[in-house]
Short mmCIF file of C-alpha atoms in Angstrom, two decimals:
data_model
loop_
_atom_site.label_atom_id
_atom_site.label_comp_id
_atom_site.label_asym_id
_atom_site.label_seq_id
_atom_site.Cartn_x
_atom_site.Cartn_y
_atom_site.Cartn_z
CA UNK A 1 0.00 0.00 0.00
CA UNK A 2 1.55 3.71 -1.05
CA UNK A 3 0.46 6.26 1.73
CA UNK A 4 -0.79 8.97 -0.80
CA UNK A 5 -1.45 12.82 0.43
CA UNK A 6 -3.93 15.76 -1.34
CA UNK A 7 -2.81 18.86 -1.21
CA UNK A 8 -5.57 21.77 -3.09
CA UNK A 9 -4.63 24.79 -3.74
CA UNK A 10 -7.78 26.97 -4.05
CA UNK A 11 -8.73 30.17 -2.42
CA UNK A 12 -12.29 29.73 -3.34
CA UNK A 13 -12.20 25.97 -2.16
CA UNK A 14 -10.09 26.82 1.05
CA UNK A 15 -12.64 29.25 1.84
CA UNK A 16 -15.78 26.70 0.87
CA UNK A 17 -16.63 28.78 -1.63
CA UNK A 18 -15.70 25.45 -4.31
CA UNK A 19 -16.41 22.10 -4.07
CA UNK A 20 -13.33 20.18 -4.46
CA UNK A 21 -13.97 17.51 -7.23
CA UNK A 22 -10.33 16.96 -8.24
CA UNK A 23 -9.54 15.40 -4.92
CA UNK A 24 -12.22 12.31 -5.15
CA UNK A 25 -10.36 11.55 -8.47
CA UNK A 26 -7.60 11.61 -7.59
CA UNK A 27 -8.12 9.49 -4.00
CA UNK A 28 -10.38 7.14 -6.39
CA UNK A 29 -7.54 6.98 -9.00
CA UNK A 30 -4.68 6.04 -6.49
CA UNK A 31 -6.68 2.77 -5.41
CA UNK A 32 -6.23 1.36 -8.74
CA UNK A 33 -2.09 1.42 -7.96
CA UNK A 34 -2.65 0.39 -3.90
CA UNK A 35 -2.63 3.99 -2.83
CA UNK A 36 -4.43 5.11 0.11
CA UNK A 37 -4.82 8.68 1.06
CA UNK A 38 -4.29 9.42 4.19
CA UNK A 39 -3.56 12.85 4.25
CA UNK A 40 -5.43 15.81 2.61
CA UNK A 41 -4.84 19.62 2.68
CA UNK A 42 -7.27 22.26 1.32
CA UNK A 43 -5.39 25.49 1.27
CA UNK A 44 -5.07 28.87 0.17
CA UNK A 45 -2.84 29.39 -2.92
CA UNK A 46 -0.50 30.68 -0.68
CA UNK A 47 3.33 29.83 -1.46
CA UNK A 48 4.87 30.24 2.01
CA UNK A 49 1.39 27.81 3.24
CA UNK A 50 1.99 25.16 0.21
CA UNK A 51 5.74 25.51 1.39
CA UNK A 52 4.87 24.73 4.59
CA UNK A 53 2.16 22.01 4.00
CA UNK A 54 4.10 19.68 1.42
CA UNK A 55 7.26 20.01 3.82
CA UNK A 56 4.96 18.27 7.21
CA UNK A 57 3.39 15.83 4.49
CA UNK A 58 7.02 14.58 3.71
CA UNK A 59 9.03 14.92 7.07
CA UNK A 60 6.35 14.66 9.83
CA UNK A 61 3.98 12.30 7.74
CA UNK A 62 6.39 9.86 5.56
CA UNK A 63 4.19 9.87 2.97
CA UNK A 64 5.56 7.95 -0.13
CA UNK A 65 3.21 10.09 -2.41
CA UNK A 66 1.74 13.79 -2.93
CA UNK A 67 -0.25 14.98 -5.68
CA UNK A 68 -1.13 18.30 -5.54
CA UNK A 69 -4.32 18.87 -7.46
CA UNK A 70 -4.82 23.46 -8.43
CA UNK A 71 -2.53 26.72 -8.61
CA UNK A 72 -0.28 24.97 -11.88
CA UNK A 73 -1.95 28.38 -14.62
CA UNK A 74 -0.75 31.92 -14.90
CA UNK A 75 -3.06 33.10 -12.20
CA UNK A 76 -0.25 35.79 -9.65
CA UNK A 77 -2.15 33.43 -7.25
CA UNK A 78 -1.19 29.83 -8.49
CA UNK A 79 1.94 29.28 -6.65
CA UNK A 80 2.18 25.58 -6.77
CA UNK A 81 4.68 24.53 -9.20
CA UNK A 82 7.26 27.50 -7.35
CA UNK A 83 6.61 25.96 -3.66
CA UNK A 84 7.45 22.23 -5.30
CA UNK A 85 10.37 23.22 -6.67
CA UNK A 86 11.33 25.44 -3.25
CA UNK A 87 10.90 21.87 -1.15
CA UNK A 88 11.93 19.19 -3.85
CA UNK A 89 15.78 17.78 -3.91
CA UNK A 90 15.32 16.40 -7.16
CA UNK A 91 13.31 17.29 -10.16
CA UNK A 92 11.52 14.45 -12.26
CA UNK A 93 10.63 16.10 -15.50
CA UNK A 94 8.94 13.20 -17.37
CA UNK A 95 6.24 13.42 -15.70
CA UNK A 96 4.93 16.41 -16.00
CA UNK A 97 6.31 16.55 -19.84
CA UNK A 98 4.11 12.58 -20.16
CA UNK A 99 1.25 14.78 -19.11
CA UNK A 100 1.56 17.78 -21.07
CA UNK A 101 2.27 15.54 -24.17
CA UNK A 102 -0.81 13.70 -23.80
CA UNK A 103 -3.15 16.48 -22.60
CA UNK A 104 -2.11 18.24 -25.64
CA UNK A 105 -3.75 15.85 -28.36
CA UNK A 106 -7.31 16.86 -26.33
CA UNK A 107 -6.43 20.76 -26.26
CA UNK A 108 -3.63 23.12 -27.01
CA UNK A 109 -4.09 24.73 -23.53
CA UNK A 110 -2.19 22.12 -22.10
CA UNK A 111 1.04 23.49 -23.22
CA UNK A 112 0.29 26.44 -20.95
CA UNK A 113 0.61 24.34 -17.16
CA UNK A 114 3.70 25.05 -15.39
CA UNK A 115 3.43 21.49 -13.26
CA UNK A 116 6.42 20.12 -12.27
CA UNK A 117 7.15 16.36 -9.81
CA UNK A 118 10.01 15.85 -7.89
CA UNK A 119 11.47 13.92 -5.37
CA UNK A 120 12.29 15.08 -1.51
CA UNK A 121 13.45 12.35 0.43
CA UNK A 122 11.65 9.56 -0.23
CA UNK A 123 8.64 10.69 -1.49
CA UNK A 124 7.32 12.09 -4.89
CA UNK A 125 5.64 14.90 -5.30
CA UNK A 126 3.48 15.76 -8.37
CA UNK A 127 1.72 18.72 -9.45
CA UNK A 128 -1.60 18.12 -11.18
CA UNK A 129 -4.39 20.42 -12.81
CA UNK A 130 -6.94 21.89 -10.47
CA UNK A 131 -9.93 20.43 -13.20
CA UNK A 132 -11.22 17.20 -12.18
CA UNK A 133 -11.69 15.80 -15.60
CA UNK A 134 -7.73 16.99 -16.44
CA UNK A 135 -6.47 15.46 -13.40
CA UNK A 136 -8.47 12.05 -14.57
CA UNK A 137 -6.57 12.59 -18.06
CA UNK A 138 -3.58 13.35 -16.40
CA UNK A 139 -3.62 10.20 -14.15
CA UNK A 140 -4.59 7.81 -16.76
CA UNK A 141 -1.06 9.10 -18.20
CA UNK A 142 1.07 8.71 -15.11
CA UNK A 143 -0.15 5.81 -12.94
CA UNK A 144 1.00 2.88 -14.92
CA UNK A 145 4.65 3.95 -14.41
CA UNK A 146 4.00 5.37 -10.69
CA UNK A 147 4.20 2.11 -8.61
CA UNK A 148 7.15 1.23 -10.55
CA UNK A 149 8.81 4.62 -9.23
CA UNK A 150 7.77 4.15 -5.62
CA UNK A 151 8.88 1.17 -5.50
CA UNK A 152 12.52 2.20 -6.57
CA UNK A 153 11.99 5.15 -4.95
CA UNK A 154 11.43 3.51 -1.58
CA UNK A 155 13.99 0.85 -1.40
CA UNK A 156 11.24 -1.80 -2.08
CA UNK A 157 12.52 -2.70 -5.32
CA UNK A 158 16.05 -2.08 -6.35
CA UNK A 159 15.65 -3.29 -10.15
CA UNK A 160 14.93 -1.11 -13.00
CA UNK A 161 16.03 -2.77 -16.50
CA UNK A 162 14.03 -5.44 -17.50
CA UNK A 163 15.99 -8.50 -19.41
#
């Protein structure tokens, strides 16, 4: 079982303003791979808060898995992708390049998220679109390869190369 964490990012949903639809995808999505979340955040689009947030989920929680799910556009207020990258140690740019390149054959708009993943200790961290039905796209992209990558990722595998 991966221990999986939400974090939103959404003023409007922080506030209750918004229902938050992308996070029942995504904790339905997860299931399919043996993820269970056990952790989820509904915050302001706040850097220094997302900063804050995705650093407890990794040191204080041990999660082996965040998706953040809003605040990846051009808004001044979407913050997410530049409180990843404050936190992460490493990047992991396939990812979010896998999702772009798929999301674009549904809609040129795609090339305009500034999502990023990377690693901080031993969990992964992935930015995802704050839509429900893009993070579903998104997902469908990504989760194949994701156990795979915990596994390294976590010491419970050490082989990558198949023969």
């Amino acid at each position: 079982m991966w221990r999986v964490g939400i974090l939103t990012a959404s003023d409007k949903g922080s506030r209750g303003e918004r229902e938050d639809k992308s996070a029942q995808v995504i904790r339905d999505m997860v299931a399919g791979i043996g993820g269970k979340v056990v952790s989820y955040r509904i915050v302001p689009d706040d850097l220094d808060v997302l900063k804050e947030i995705l650093i407890k989920m990794v040191d204080q929680e041990k999660l082996d898995l965040i998706l953040t799910t809003g605040g990846t556009g051009f808004s001044p207020r979407d913050n997410t992708p530049e409180a990843t990258r404050a936190v992460i140690e490493r990047e992991v740019p396939g990812i979010p390049e896998a999702m772009r390149y798929e999301s674009l054959k549904k809609t040129p708009r795609a090339m305009l998220s500034r999502a990023v993943a990377g690693i901080r200790h031993q969990t992964l961290i992935i930015n995802l679109p704050g839509s429900a039905r893009a993070v579903r796209e998104c997902l469908e992209v990504i989760l194949p390869a994701l156990s795979h990558g915990l596994e390294i990722l976590t010491g419970r595998s050490g082989e990558c190369g198949a023969d």
